[in-house]
Tab-separated table of C-alpha atoms in Angstrom:
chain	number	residue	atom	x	y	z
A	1	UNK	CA	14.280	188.993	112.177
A	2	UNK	CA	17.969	188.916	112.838
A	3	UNK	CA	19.627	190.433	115.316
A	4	UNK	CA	21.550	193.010	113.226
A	5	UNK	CA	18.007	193.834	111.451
A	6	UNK	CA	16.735	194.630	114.435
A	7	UNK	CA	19.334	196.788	115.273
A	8	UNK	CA	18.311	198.860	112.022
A	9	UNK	CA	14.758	199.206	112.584
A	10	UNK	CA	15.199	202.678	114.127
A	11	UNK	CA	16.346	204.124	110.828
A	12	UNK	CA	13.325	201.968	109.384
A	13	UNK	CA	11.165	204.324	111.289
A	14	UNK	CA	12.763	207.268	109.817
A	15	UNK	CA	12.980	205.281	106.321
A	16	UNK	CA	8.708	205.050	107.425
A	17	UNK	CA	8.001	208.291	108.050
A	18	UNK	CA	9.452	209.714	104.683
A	19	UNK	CA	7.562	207.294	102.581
A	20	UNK	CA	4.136	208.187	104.372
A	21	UNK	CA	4.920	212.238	103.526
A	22	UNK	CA	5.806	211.571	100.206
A	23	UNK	CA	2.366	209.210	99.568
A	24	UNK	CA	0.286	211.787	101.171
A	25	UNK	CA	1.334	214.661	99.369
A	26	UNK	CA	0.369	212.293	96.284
A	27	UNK	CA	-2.806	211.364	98.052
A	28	UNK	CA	-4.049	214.545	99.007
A	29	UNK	CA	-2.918	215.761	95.163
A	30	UNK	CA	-0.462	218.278	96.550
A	31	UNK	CA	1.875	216.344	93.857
A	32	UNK	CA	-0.049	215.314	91.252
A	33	UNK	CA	0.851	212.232	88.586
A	34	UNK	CA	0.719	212.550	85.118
A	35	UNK	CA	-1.995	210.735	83.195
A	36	UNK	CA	-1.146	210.010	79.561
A	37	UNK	CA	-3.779	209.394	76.891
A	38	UNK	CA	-2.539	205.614	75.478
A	39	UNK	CA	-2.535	202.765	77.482
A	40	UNK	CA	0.519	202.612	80.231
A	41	UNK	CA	0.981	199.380	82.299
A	42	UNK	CA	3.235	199.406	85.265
A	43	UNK	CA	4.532	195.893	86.697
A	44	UNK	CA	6.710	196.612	89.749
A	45	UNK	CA	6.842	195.291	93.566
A	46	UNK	CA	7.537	196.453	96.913
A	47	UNK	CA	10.567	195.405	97.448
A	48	UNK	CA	14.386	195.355	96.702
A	49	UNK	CA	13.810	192.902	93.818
A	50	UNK	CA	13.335	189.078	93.114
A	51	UNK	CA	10.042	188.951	92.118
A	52	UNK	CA	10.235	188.126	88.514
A	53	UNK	CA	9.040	191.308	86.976
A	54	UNK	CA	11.542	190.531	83.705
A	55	UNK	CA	9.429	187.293	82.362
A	56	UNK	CA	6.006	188.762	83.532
A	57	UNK	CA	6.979	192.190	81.453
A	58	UNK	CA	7.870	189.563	78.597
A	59	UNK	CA	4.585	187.978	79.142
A	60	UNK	CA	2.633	190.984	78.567
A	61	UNK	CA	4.789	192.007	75.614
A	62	UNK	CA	4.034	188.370	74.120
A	63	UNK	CA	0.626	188.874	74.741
A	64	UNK	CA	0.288	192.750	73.054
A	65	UNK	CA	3.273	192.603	70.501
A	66	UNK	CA	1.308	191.013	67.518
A	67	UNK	CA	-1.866	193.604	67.817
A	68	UNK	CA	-0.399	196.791	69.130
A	69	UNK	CA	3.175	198.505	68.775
A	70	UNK	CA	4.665	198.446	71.961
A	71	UNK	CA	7.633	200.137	74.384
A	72	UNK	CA	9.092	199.123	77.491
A	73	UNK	CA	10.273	201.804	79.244
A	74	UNK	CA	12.819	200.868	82.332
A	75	UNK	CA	15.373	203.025	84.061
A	76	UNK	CA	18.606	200.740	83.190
A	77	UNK	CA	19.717	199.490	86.394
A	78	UNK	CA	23.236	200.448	87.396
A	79	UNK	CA	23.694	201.340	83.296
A	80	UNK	CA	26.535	203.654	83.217
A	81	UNK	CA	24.940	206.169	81.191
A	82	UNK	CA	21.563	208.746	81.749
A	83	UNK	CA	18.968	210.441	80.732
A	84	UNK	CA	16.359	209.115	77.642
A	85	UNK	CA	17.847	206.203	75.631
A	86	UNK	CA	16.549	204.238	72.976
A	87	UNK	CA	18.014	200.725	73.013
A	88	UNK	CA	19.363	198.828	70.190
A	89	UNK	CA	21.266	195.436	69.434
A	90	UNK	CA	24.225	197.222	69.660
A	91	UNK	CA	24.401	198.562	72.598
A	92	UNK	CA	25.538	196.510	75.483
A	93	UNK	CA	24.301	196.632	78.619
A	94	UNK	CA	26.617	198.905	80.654
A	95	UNK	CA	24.471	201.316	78.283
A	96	UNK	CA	20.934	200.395	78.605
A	97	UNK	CA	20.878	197.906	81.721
A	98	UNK	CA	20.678	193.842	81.809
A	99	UNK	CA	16.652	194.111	81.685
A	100	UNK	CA	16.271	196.739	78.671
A	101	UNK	CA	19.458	194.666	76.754
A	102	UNK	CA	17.771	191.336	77.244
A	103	UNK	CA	14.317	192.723	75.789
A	104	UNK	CA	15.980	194.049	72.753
A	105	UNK	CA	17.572	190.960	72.488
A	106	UNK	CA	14.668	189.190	73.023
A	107	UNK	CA	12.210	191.055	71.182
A	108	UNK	CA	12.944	192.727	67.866
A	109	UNK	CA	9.755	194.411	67.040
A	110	UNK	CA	8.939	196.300	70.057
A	111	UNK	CA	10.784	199.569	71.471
A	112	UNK	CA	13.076	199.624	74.365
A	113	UNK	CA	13.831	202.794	75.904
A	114	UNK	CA	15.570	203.771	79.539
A	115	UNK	CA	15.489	206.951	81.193
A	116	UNK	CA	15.046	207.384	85.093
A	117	UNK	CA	12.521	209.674	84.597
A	118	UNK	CA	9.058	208.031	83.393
A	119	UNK	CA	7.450	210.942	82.705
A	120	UNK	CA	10.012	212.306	80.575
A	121	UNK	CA	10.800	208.937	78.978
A	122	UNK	CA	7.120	208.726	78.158
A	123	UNK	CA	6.564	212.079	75.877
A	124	UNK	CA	9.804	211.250	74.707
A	125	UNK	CA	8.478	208.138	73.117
A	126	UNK	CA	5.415	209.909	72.118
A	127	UNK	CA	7.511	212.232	70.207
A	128	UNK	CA	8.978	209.213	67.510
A	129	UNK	CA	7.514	209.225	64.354
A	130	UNK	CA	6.408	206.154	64.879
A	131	UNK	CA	4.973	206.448	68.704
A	132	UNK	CA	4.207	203.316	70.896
A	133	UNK	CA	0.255	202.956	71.253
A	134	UNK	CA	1.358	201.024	74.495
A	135	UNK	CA	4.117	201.728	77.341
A	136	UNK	CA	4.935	199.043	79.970
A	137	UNK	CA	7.109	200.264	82.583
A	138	UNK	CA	9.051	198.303	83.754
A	139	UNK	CA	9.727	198.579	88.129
A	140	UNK	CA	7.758	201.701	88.374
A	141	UNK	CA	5.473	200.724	90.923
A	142	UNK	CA	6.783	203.373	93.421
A	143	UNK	CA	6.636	205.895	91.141
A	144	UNK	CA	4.302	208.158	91.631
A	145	UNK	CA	4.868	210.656	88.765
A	146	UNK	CA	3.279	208.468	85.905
A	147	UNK	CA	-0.548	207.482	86.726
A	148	UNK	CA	-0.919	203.993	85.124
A	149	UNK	CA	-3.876	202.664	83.249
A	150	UNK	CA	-3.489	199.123	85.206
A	151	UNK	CA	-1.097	198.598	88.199
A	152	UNK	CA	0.722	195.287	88.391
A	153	UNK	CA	2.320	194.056	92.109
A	154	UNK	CA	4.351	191.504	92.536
A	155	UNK	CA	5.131	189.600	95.346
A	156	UNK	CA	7.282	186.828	95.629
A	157	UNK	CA	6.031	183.405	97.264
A	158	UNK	CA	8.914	182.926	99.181
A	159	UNK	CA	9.041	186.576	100.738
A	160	UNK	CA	5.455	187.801	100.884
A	161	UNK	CA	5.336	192.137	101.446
A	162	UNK	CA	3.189	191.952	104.213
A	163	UNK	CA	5.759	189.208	105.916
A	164	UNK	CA	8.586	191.555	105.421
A	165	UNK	CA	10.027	194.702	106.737
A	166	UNK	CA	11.405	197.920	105.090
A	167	UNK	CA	14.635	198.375	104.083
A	168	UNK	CA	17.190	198.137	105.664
A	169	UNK	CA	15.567	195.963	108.425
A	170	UNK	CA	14.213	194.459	105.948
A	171	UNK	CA	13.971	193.839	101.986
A	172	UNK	CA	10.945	196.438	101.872
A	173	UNK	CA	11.321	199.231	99.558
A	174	UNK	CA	8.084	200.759	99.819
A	175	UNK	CA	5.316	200.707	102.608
A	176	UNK	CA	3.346	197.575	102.270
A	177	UNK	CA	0.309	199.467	102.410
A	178	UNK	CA	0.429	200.899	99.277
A	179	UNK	CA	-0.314	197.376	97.730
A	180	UNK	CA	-3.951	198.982	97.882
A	181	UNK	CA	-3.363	200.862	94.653
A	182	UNK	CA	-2.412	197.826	92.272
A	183	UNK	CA	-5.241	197.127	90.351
A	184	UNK	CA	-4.047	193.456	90.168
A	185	UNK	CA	-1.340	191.475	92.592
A	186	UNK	CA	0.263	188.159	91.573
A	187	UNK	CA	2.436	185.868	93.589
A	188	UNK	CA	5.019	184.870	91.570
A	189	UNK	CA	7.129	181.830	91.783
A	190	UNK	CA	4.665	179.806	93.480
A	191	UNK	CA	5.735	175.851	93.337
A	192	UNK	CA	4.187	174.147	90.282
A	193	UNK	CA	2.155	171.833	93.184
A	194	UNK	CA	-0.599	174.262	93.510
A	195	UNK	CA	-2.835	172.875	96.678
A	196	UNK	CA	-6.155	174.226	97.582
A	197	UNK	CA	-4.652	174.935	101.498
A	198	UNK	CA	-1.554	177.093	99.740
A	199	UNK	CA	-3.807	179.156	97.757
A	200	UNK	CA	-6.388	179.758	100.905
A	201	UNK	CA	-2.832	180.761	102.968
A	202	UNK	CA	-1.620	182.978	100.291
A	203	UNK	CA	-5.395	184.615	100.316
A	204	UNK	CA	-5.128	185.383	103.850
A	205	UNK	CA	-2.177	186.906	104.092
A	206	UNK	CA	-2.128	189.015	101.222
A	207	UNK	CA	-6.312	189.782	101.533
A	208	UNK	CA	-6.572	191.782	98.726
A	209	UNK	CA	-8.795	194.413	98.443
A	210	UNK	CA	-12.207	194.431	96.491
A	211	UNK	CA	-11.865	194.801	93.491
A	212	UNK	CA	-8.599	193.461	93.169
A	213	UNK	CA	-7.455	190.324	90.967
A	214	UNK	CA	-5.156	188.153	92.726
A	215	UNK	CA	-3.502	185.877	90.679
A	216	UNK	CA	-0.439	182.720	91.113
A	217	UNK	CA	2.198	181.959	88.845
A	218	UNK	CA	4.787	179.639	88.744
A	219	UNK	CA	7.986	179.761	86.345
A	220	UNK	CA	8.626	177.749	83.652
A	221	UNK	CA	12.074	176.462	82.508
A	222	UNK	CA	13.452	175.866	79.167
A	223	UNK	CA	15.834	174.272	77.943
A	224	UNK	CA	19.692	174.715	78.163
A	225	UNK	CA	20.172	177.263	75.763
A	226	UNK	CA	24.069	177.822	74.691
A	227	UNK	CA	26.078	180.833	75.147
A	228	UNK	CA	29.209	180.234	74.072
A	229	UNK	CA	30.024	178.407	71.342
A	230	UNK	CA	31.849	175.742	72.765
A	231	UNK	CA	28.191	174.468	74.413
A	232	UNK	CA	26.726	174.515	70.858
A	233	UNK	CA	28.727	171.610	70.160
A	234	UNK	CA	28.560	169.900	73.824
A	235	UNK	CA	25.260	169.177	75.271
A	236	UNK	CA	26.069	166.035	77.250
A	237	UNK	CA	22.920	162.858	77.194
A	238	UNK	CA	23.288	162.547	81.056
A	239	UNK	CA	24.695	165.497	83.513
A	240	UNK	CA	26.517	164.669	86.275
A	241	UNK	CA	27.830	168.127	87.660
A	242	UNK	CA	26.442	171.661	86.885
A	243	UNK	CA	28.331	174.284	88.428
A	244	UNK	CA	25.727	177.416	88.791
A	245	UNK	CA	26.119	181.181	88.842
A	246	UNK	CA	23.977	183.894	88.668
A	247	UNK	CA	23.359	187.208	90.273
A	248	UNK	CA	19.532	187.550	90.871
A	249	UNK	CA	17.416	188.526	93.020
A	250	UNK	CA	16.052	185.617	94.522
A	251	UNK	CA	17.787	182.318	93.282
A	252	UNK	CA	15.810	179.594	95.293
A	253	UNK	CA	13.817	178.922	92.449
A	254	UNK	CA	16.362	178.444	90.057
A	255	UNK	CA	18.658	176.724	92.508
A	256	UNK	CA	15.621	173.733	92.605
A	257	UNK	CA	15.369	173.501	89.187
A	258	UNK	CA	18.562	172.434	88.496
A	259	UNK	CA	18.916	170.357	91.497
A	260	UNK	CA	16.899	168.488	89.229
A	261	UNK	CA	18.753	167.838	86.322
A	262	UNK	CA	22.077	166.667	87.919
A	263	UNK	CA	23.422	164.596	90.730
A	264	UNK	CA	25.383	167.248	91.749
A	265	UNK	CA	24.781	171.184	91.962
A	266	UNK	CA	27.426	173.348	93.221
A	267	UNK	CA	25.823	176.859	93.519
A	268	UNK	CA	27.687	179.997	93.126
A	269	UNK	CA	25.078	183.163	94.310
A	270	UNK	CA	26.592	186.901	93.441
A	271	UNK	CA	24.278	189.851	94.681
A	272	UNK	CA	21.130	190.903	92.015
A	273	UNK	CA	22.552	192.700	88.922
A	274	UNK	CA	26.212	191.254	89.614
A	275	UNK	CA	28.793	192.920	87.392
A	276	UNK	CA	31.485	190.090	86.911
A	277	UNK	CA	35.170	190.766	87.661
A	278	UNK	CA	37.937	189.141	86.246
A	279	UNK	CA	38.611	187.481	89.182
A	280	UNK	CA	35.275	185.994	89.455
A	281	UNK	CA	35.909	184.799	85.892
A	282	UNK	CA	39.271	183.026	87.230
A	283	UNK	CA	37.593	181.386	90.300
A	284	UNK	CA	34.620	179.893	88.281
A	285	UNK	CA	37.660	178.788	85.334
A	286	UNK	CA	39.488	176.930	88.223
A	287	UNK	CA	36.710	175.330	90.291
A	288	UNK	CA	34.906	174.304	86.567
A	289	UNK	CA	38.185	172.344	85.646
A	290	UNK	CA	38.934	170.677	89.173
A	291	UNK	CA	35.281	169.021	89.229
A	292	UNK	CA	35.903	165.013	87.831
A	293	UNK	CA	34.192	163.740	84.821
A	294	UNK	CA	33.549	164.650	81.801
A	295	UNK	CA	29.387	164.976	82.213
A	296	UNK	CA	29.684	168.767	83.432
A	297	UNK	CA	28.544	171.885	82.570
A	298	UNK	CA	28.317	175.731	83.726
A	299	UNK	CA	24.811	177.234	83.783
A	300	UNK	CA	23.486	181.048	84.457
A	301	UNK	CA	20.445	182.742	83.800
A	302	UNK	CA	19.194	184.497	80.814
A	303	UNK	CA	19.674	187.988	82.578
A	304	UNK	CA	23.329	187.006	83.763
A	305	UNK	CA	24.004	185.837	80.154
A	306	UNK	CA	23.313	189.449	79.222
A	307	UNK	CA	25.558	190.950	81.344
A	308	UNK	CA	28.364	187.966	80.644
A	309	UNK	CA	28.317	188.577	76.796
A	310	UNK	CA	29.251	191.852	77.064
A	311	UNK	CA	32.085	191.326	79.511
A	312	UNK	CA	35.663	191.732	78.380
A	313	UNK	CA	36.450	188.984	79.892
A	314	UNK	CA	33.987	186.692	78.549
A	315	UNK	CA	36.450	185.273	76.164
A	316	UNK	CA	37.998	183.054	78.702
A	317	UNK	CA	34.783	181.429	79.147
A	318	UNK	CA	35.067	179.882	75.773
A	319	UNK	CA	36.227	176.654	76.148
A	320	UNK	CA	33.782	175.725	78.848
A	321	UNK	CA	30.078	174.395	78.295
A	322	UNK	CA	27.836	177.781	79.209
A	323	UNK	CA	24.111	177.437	78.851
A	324	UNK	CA	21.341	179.116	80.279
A	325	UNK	CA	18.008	178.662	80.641
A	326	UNK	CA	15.043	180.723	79.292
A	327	UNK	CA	11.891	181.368	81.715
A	328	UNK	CA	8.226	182.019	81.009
A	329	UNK	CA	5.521	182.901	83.449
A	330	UNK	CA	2.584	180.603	83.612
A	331	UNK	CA	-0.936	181.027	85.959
A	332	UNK	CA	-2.557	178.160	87.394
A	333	UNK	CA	-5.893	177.474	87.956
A	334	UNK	CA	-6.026	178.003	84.100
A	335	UNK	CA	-6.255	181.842	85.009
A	336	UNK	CA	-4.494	183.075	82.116
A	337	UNK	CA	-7.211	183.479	80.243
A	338	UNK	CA	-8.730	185.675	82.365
A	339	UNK	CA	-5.440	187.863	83.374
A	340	UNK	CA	-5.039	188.216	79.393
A	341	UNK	CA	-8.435	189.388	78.682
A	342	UNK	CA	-8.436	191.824	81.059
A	343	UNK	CA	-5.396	193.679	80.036
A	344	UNK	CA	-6.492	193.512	76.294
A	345	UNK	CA	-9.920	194.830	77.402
A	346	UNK	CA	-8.411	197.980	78.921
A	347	UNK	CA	-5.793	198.341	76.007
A	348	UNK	CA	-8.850	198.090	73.554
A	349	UNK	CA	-10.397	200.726	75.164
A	350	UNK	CA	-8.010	203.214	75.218
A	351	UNK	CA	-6.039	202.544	71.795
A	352	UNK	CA	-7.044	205.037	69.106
A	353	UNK	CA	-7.780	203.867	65.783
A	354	UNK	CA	-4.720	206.168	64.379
C-alpha cells in the first residue's frame, strides 16, 4: 500500500463501520430485500470496477436470449438523466449509460432498462405488456434491496477482493466479507495459460465457501471491428503502430493483447467511463498523424466506441483508421458447461409456463 493510501485508511475505518451497520440491519431483517417471483440474476463485484461484468452479462444474455425473453436492468453510469428508462437505438448514451447503450446495440431482442433503483426498475418492467420472464442486473451486487435468485461475484485476477482494501485506501467498494452471499464467484481475466499451481493459488486465497462454485475465465478478443468509416476501407496486412485509448476499468488485459499485434503500442489510459473532451480528441488527432509509416491504426474498446459515437466531436475522427475490438468471456477447464447448466436449471425452475 502506498504511502498516501495509508494515509486514508482512517476514513476506511469510518467507510468500515457504515458498511457493517448497513449489512446487519439486512442480516438481522431489520431492512428486508424484496424477492420477486421470476428469475433475477445479479452479476456485480466488490469493487470500484474492472472486473468485466459487461461481457459476462452478455454471456448470460447469449446463453438465455433464444429460450426466455430477457431484461437487463443497470443504473446508467454517469447517464445524465434519472429515474426508470427503457433504452432504445436511439438514444445515446449520455441517456442510458455506455453499458445499457452497448447492450441495445448489441442485442436487439432483449430489453434494456436503467433506473437507480432496482426495485422500482423491476415492477416497472413487470408492468410492460410484454414483461421480461428474466432480469439480470447488471452491478447490483451491493444492493441489498432486490434478493436475487443466483448471485454472481466477480473478482478480477489481477486485483483479487481479499488482496485489496476499501475505498479510498483502497479500490474496495464493499466489505470483502460479504463475498459469502454470492452463490457463485469467478475470477475473471485470468491469462489464457491456465496452470494447475495458478488455479490451487487462486483457491487459496479466495477459499470459497461450501457450496459455492468458483469458476476462471479468461477474455477472448475479436477482431478489429471498424468504427468509422474510414477503417472500413483500411485494414492494413501487417501493423506496425497502434495508438490505444480507452477508459476502462482495468486495461492490463487489453494493453497485452495488442502488444501482440504490433511492433509498437503507444497506450493512452483515461479513467473508467471516460467522457472525451475535445481536447482529448485534438491530442489523439496530433500524436496519430506525427507517428511514421503508413501501417498504423487507432484502437479502443467496444464500451469506449459507445461513448465515442455519440460524441460531437467524433466527426474529426473520420479520417483516421478506428477499430475496436469485441470481447467474449470463456471458462477453462471446459467449465462452461457446467456454469451454463446451472443457471438454466434455476431459470427452468422458476419460469412460469405463461
Amino acid at each position: 500500500m502506498g504511502g498516501l493510501r495509508l494515509l486514508l485508511l482512517p476514513v476506511a475505518w469510518i467507510y468500515q463501520l457504515i458498511l457493517i451497520v448497513r449489512h446487519k440491519l439486512f442480516d438481522w431483517q431489520i431492512l428486508r430485500p424484496v424477492a420477486f417471483q421470476h428469475p433475477v440474476i445479479c452479476v456485480g463485484n466488490l469493487s470500484m470496477g474492472g472486473t468485466g461484468k459487461t461481457p459476462q452479462v452478455e454471456y448470460i444474455i447469449r446463453l438465455l436470449k433464444n429460450n426466455y425473453r430477457i431484461a437487463t436492468l443497470s443504473r446508467g453510469y454517469r447517464r445524465k438523466s434519472s429515474g426508470f428508462l427503457l433504452a432504445s437505438n436511439e438514444m445515446t448514451y449520455q441517456q442510458i449509460g455506455d453499458e445499457p447503450k452497448q447492450y441495445i446495440n448489441k442485442f436487439d431482442d432483449i430489453i434494456v432498462a436503467v433506473d437507480e433503483k432496482r426495485v422500482h426498475g423491476i415492477r416497472k418492467l413487470q408492468e410492460l405488456p410484454n414483461p421480461p420472464k428474466i432480469v439480470i442486473l447488471d452491478d447490483a451486487f451491493q444492493h441489498r434491496q432486490v434478493k436475487p435468485g443466483i448471485n454472481i461475484l466477480l473478482t478480477d485476477f489481477h486485483n483479487l477482493y481479499p488482496n485489496d482494501w476499501l475505498f479510498p485506501a483502497g479500490n474496495l467498494r464493499d466489505l470483502s466479507s460479504q463475498a459469502r452471499r454470492a452463490n457463485v464467484i469467478i475470477v475473471t481475466k485470468t491469462p489464457r495459460v491456465f496452470s494447475p499451481f495458478t488455479k490451487r493459488r487462486l483457491i487459496e486465497i479466495i477459499r470459497p465457501q461450501p457450496g459455492q462454485m468458483l469458476y476462471f475465465s479468461y477474455l477472448d478478443y475479436g477482431r478489429l471491428t471498424p468504427v468509422n468509416n474510414k477503417s472500413k476501407v483500411f485494414i492494413p496486412k501487417t501493423l506496425t503502430t497502434i495508438l490505444m485509448f480507452c477508459g476502462i476499468g482495468n486495461p492490463y488485459p487489453f494493453e497485452e493483447h495488442l502488444r501482440d499485434l504490433c511492433s509498437n503500442l503507444i497506450v493512452h489510459d483515461y479513467p473508467d467511463h471516460h467522457v472525451y473532451t475535445e481536447n482529448d480528441i485534438k491530442h489523439l488527432e496530433r500524436e496519430f498523424e506525427a507517428i511514421l509509416g503508413k501501417n498504423k491504426i487507432m484502437v479502443t474498446t467496444e464500451k469506449d466506441a459507445m461513448r465515442l459515437i455519440d460524441s460531437p466531436y467524433f466527426s474529426r475522427l473520420e479520417r483516421f483508421p478506428l477499430f475496436y475490438i469485441p470481447i467474449e468471456v470463456k471458462f477453462h477447464e471446459n467449465k462452461a458447461k457446467g456454469f451454463d447448466q446451472y443457471l438454466t436449471e434455476y431459470v427452468r425452475k422458476n419460469t412460469s409456463n405463461d
